[in-house]
Amino acid sequence: MATTALPVTMSAVRRARVTQEARLDVWADQLCTAAAQFPGFVGSDVHRRHTRRTHEVRVTLVFASATEAAAWESSSIRGELTAAGDALTEELSIALAPQQPVAGRARTALVVWTGLVPFALLLNALGEHLLEHLPVVPRTMVSTMILVPLAVYIGIPAVQRSLARWHARRPLR
């Protein structure tokens, strides 16, 4: 079976020193132009964020594979541009850590449903006679005002804890 290389996205945020805002914008464009000359370059994006006190630039570069991204990262032109960018920017006091992958929608729906059903069954079994005299809309509002907090604060966290324990016991493949 042939394996396909996955694209690699790299992103960096720079905050301009005072009076260097325009030069930082030019630098970001130069960085994207230089990266575009490398094999495997897929695309780039520059997002500028201005506030009263700061001017930040987020540069995102996409390469077709990790090998091509590594070639860009180890290139002399990237090193020169990075040094030039350092002269225009102040250090950010935050580290941009990689994020955990987001659970799929089907898994999320299943977790929510599993955390909600026990409370819905209890409400219908034990409290139906208390609500049956209400019209449909008020009855639905009352039942959801009871069910949603129970599911959100008790049911869904319990399901997530159970899944975490189950995943921890599974052997690695």
PDB file of C-alpha atoms in Angstrom:
ATOM      1  CA  MET A   1       0.000   0.000   0.000  1.00  0.00           C
ATOM      2  CA  ALA A   2       1.383   3.396  -0.961  1.00  0.00           C
ATOM      3  CA  THR A   3       1.526   6.047   1.705  1.00  0.00           C
ATOM      4  CA  THR A   4       0.751   9.638   0.895  1.00  0.00           C
ATOM      5  CA  ALA A   5       2.580  12.512   2.529  1.00  0.00           C
ATOM      6  CA  LEU A   6       0.389  14.771   4.597  1.00  0.00           C
ATOM      7  CA  PRO A   7       0.685  18.541   4.275  1.00  0.00           C
ATOM      8  CA  VAL A   8       2.505  20.407   7.040  1.00  0.00           C
ATOM      9  CA  THR A   9       1.315  23.760   8.365  1.00  0.00           C
ATOM     10  CA  MET A  10       3.713  26.069  10.193  1.00  0.00           C
ATOM     11  CA  SER A  11       2.593  29.199  11.977  1.00  0.00           C
ATOM     12  CA  ALA A  12       4.435  31.963  13.814  1.00  0.00           C
ATOM     13  CA  VAL A  13       3.202  35.074  15.581  1.00  0.00           C
ATOM     14  CA  ARG A  14       5.307  38.227  15.807  1.00  0.00           C
ATOM     15  CA  ARG A  15       4.533  41.422  17.737  1.00  0.00           C
ATOM     16  CA  ALA A  16       6.048  44.570  16.242  1.00  0.00           C
ATOM     17  CA  ARG A  17       8.268  46.870  18.229  1.00  0.00           C
ATOM     18  CA  VAL A  18       6.973  50.413  18.453  1.00  0.00           C
ATOM     19  CA  THR A  19       7.450  52.230  15.105  1.00  0.00           C
ATOM     20  CA  GLN A  20       8.238  48.959  13.283  1.00  0.00           C
ATOM     21  CA  GLU A  21       4.664  48.031  12.321  1.00  0.00           C
ATOM     22  CA  ALA A  22       4.940  48.824   8.596  1.00  0.00           C
ATOM     23  CA  ARG A  23       8.329  47.140   8.301  1.00  0.00           C
ATOM     24  CA  LEU A  24       6.945  44.003  10.001  1.00  0.00           C
ATOM     25  CA  ASP A  25       4.136  43.851   7.426  1.00  0.00           C
ATOM     26  CA  VAL A  26       6.691  44.049   4.601  1.00  0.00           C
ATOM     27  CA  TRP A  27       8.794  41.365   6.325  1.00  0.00           C
ATOM     28  CA  ALA A  28       5.800  39.001   6.531  1.00  0.00           C
ATOM     29  CA  ASP A  29       5.159  39.415   2.808  1.00  0.00           C
ATOM     30  CA  GLN A  30       8.852  38.798   2.051  1.00  0.00           C
ATOM     31  CA  LEU A  31       8.784  35.620   4.141  1.00  0.00           C
ATOM     32  CA  CYS A  32       5.788  34.286   2.192  1.00  0.00           C
ATOM     33  CA  THR A  33       7.377  35.221  -1.140  1.00  0.00           C
ATOM     34  CA  ALA A  34      10.612  33.428  -0.222  1.00  0.00           C
ATOM     35  CA  ALA A  35       8.763  30.321   0.985  1.00  0.00           C
ATOM     36  CA  ALA A  36       6.772  30.232  -2.263  1.00  0.00           C
ATOM     37  CA  GLN A  37      10.022  29.602  -4.162  1.00  0.00           C
ATOM     38  CA  PHE A  38      10.616  26.293  -2.337  1.00  0.00           C
ATOM     39  CA  PRO A  39       9.527  22.898  -3.688  1.00  0.00           C
ATOM     40  CA  GLY A  40       6.354  21.601  -2.085  1.00  0.00           C
ATOM     41  CA  PHE A  41       5.052  25.041  -1.138  1.00  0.00           C
ATOM     42  CA  VAL A  42       1.247  24.868  -1.042  1.00  0.00           C
ATOM     43  CA  GLY A  43       0.197  28.255   0.282  1.00  0.00           C
ATOM     44  CA  SER A  44       0.547  31.005   2.849  1.00  0.00           C
ATOM     45  CA  ASP A  45      -1.575  33.367   4.865  1.00  0.00           C
ATOM     46  CA  VAL A  46      -0.743  36.560   6.728  1.00  0.00           C
ATOM     47  CA  HIS A  47      -3.161  37.692   9.402  1.00  0.00           C
ATOM     48  CA  ARG A  48      -2.582  41.136  10.893  1.00  0.00           C
ATOM     49  CA  ARG A  49      -4.102  42.147  14.224  1.00  0.00           C
ATOM     50  CA  HIS A  50      -4.000  45.768  15.322  1.00  0.00           C
ATOM     51  CA  THR A  51      -4.970  47.082  18.729  1.00  0.00           C
ATOM     52  CA  ARG A  52      -4.318  50.469  20.279  1.00  0.00           C
ATOM     53  CA  ARG A  53      -1.103  49.173  21.826  1.00  0.00           C
ATOM     54  CA  THR A  54       0.098  46.305  19.654  1.00  0.00           C
ATOM     55  CA  HIS A  55       0.484  45.182  16.083  1.00  0.00           C
ATOM     56  CA  GLU A  56       0.741  41.413  15.643  1.00  0.00           C
ATOM     57  CA  VAL A  57       1.368  39.431  12.498  1.00  0.00           C
ATOM     58  CA  ARG A  58       0.625  35.709  12.201  1.00  0.00           C
ATOM     59  CA  VAL A  59       2.335  34.066   9.247  1.00  0.00           C
ATOM     60  CA  THR A  60       1.144  30.615   8.215  1.00  0.00           C
ATOM     61  CA  LEU A  61       2.987  28.524   5.642  1.00  0.00           C
ATOM     62  CA  VAL A  62       1.823  25.192   4.214  1.00  0.00           C
ATOM     63  CA  PHE A  63       4.093  22.646   2.560  1.00  0.00           C
ATOM     64  CA  ALA A  64       3.104  19.408   0.840  1.00  0.00           C
ATOM     65  CA  SER A  65       5.164  17.202   3.174  1.00  0.00           C
ATOM     66  CA  ALA A  66       7.319  17.218   6.285  1.00  0.00           C
ATOM     67  CA  THR A  67      10.438  16.746   4.154  1.00  0.00           C
ATOM     68  CA  GLU A  68       9.715  19.880   2.139  1.00  0.00           C
ATOM     69  CA  ALA A  69       8.821  21.845   5.283  1.00  0.00           C
ATOM     70  CA  ALA A  70      12.118  20.752   6.862  1.00  0.00           C
ATOM     71  CA  ALA A  71      14.007  21.923   3.766  1.00  0.00           C
ATOM     72  CA  TRP A  72      12.431  25.363   4.180  1.00  0.00           C
ATOM     73  CA  GLU A  73      13.169  25.437   7.911  1.00  0.00           C
ATOM     74  CA  SER A  74      16.844  24.596   7.398  1.00  0.00           C
ATOM     75  CA  SER A  75      17.335  27.016   4.487  1.00  0.00           C
ATOM     76  CA  SER A  76      19.673  29.984   4.728  1.00  0.00           C
ATOM     77  CA  ILE A  77      17.037  32.394   3.366  1.00  0.00           C
ATOM     78  CA  ARG A  78      14.658  31.439   6.176  1.00  0.00           C
ATOM     79  CA  GLY A  79      17.443  31.982   8.706  1.00  0.00           C
ATOM     80  CA  GLU A  80      18.192  35.418   7.284  1.00  0.00           C
ATOM     81  CA  LEU A  81      14.529  36.408   7.246  1.00  0.00           C
ATOM     82  CA  THR A  82      14.021  35.112  10.785  1.00  0.00           C
ATOM     83  CA  ALA A  83      16.943  37.222  12.004  1.00  0.00           C
ATOM     84  CA  ALA A  84      15.531  40.249  10.186  1.00  0.00           C
ATOM     85  CA  GLY A  85      12.144  39.611  11.804  1.00  0.00           C
ATOM     86  CA  ASP A  86      13.756  39.350  15.235  1.00  0.00           C
ATOM     87  CA  ALA A  87      15.095  42.888  14.824  1.00  0.00           C
ATOM     88  CA  LEU A  88      11.580  44.200  14.165  1.00  0.00           C
ATOM     89  CA  THR A  89       9.748  42.374  16.929  1.00  0.00           C
ATOM     90  CA  GLU A  90       9.533  41.984  20.653  1.00  0.00           C
ATOM     91  CA  GLU A  91       9.370  38.592  22.282  1.00  0.00           C
ATOM     92  CA  LEU A  92       5.954  37.164  22.920  1.00  0.00           C
ATOM     93  CA  SER A  93       5.464  36.106  26.512  1.00  0.00           C
ATOM     94  CA  ILE A  94       3.287  33.151  25.511  1.00  0.00           C
ATOM     95  CA  ALA A  95       4.223  29.829  24.019  1.00  0.00           C
ATOM     96  CA  LEU A  96       2.026  28.519  21.254  1.00  0.00           C
ATOM     97  CA  ALA A  97       1.656  24.873  22.255  1.00  0.00           C
ATOM     98  CA  PRO A  98       0.197  22.275  19.918  1.00  0.00           C
ATOM     99  CA  GLN A  99      -3.468  21.616  20.565  1.00  0.00           C
ATOM    100  CA  GLN A 100      -5.076  18.271  21.228  1.00  0.00           C
ATOM    101  CA  PRO A 101      -7.050  16.924  18.290  1.00  0.00           C
ATOM    102  CA  VAL A 102     -10.754  17.683  18.467  1.00  0.00           C
ATOM    103  CA  ALA A 103     -13.145  14.762  18.883  1.00  0.00           C
ATOM    104  CA  GLY A 104     -15.233  13.929  15.840  1.00  0.00           C
ATOM    105  CA  ARG A 105     -18.851  14.996  15.663  1.00  0.00           C
ATOM    106  CA  ALA A 106     -20.132  11.428  15.754  1.00  0.00           C
ATOM    107  CA  ARG A 107     -18.154  10.701  18.932  1.00  0.00           C
ATOM    108  CA  THR A 108     -19.349  13.952  20.517  1.00  0.00           C
ATOM    109  CA  ALA A 109     -22.967  13.162  19.633  1.00  0.00           C
ATOM    110  CA  LEU A 110     -22.633   9.682  21.130  1.00  0.00           C
ATOM    111  CA  VAL A 111     -21.099  11.031  24.358  1.00  0.00           C
ATOM    112  CA  VAL A 112     -23.851  13.653  24.718  1.00  0.00           C
ATOM    113  CA  TRP A 113     -26.580  11.113  23.995  1.00  0.00           C
ATOM    114  CA  THR A 114     -25.095   8.621  26.468  1.00  0.00           C
ATOM    115  CA  GLY A 115     -24.853  11.307  29.147  1.00  0.00           C
ATOM    116  CA  LEU A 116     -28.414  12.501  28.535  1.00  0.00           C
ATOM    117  CA  VAL A 117     -30.443   9.287  28.142  1.00  0.00           C
ATOM    118  CA  PRO A 118     -30.321   8.066  31.775  1.00  0.00           C
ATOM    119  CA  PHE A 119     -31.693  11.371  33.043  1.00  0.00           C
ATOM    120  CA  ALA A 120     -34.349  11.491  30.308  1.00  0.00           C
ATOM    121  CA  LEU A 121     -35.479   7.980  31.247  1.00  0.00           C
ATOM    122  CA  LEU A 122     -35.653   8.917  34.933  1.00  0.00           C
ATOM    123  CA  LEU A 123     -37.587  12.101  34.221  1.00  0.00           C
ATOM    124  CA  ASN A 124     -40.063  10.269  32.004  1.00  0.00           C
ATOM    125  CA  ALA A 125     -40.473   7.371  34.435  1.00  0.00           C
ATOM    126  CA  LEU A 126     -40.704   9.357  37.658  1.00  0.00           C
ATOM    127  CA  GLY A 127     -41.818  12.844  36.688  1.00  0.00           C
ATOM    128  CA  GLU A 128     -44.114  12.361  33.714  1.00  0.00           C
ATOM    129  CA  HIS A 129     -47.282  12.526  35.813  1.00  0.00           C
ATOM    130  CA  LEU A 130     -46.160  15.889  37.252  1.00  0.00           C
ATOM    131  CA  LEU A 131     -45.744  17.448  33.812  1.00  0.00           C
ATOM    132  CA  GLU A 132     -48.521  15.789  31.807  1.00  0.00           C
ATOM    133  CA  HIS A 133     -51.028  18.574  32.528  1.00  0.00           C
ATOM    134  CA  LEU A 134     -48.755  21.191  30.884  1.00  0.00           C
ATOM    135  CA  PRO A 135     -49.011  22.072  27.179  1.00  0.00           C
ATOM    136  CA  VAL A 136     -46.189  20.807  24.936  1.00  0.00           C
ATOM    137  CA  VAL A 137     -44.013  23.950  24.864  1.00  0.00           C
ATOM    138  CA  PRO A 138     -43.932  24.602  28.645  1.00  0.00           C
ATOM    139  CA  ARG A 139     -43.518  20.857  29.309  1.00  0.00           C
ATOM    140  CA  THR A 140     -40.546  20.773  26.913  1.00  0.00           C
ATOM    141  CA  MET A 141     -39.030  23.880  28.498  1.00  0.00           C
ATOM    142  CA  VAL A 142     -39.320  22.458  32.018  1.00  0.00           C
ATOM    143  CA  SER A 143     -37.925  19.070  31.032  1.00  0.00           C
ATOM    144  CA  THR A 144     -34.957  20.578  29.169  1.00  0.00           C
ATOM    145  CA  MET A 145     -34.251  22.965  32.078  1.00  0.00           C
ATOM    146  CA  ILE A 146     -33.905  19.848  34.224  1.00  0.00           C
ATOM    147  CA  LEU A 147     -32.179  17.554  31.720  1.00  0.00           C
ATOM    148  CA  VAL A 148     -29.541  19.841  30.210  1.00  0.00           C
ATOM    149  CA  PRO A 149     -27.794  20.824  33.474  1.00  0.00           C
ATOM    150  CA  LEU A 150     -27.884  17.206  34.672  1.00  0.00           C
ATOM    151  CA  ALA A 151     -26.364  15.999  31.418  1.00  0.00           C
ATOM    152  CA  VAL A 152     -23.770  18.793  31.194  1.00  0.00           C
ATOM    153  CA  TYR A 153     -22.582  18.708  34.811  1.00  0.00           C
ATOM    154  CA  ILE A 154     -23.027  15.025  35.686  1.00  0.00           C
ATOM    155  CA  GLY A 155     -23.799  12.748  32.724  1.00  0.00           C
ATOM    156  CA  ILE A 156     -21.325  13.880  30.057  1.00  0.00           C
ATOM    157  CA  PRO A 157     -18.351  14.224  32.468  1.00  0.00           C
ATOM    158  CA  ALA A 158     -19.107  10.715  33.800  1.00  0.00           C
ATOM    159  CA  VAL A 159     -19.125   9.302  30.263  1.00  0.00           C
ATOM    160  CA  GLN A 160     -15.866  11.113  29.445  1.00  0.00           C
ATOM    161  CA  ARG A 161     -14.189   9.764  32.606  1.00  0.00           C
ATOM    162  CA  SER A 162     -15.329   6.247  31.724  1.00  0.00           C
ATOM    163  CA  LEU A 163     -13.982   6.595  28.192  1.00  0.00           C
ATOM    164  CA  ALA A 164     -10.664   7.948  29.495  1.00  0.00           C
ATOM    165  CA  ARG A 165     -10.268   4.949  31.825  1.00  0.00           C
ATOM    166  CA  TRP A 166     -11.200   2.585  28.994  1.00  0.00           C
ATOM    167  CA  HIS A 167      -8.694   4.201  26.620  1.00  0.00           C
ATOM    168  CA  ALA A 168      -5.984   4.021  29.307  1.00  0.00           C
ATOM    169  CA  ARG A 169      -6.507   0.240  29.698  1.00  0.00           C
ATOM    170  CA  ARG A 170      -6.419  -0.504  25.964  1.00  0.00           C
ATOM    171  CA  PRO A 171      -3.128  -1.992  24.795  1.00  0.00           C
ATOM    172  CA  LEU A 172      -1.162  -0.065  22.201  1.00  0.00           C
ATOM    173  CA  ARG A 173      -1.212  -1.572  18.733  1.00  0.00           C
TER     174      ARG A 173
END
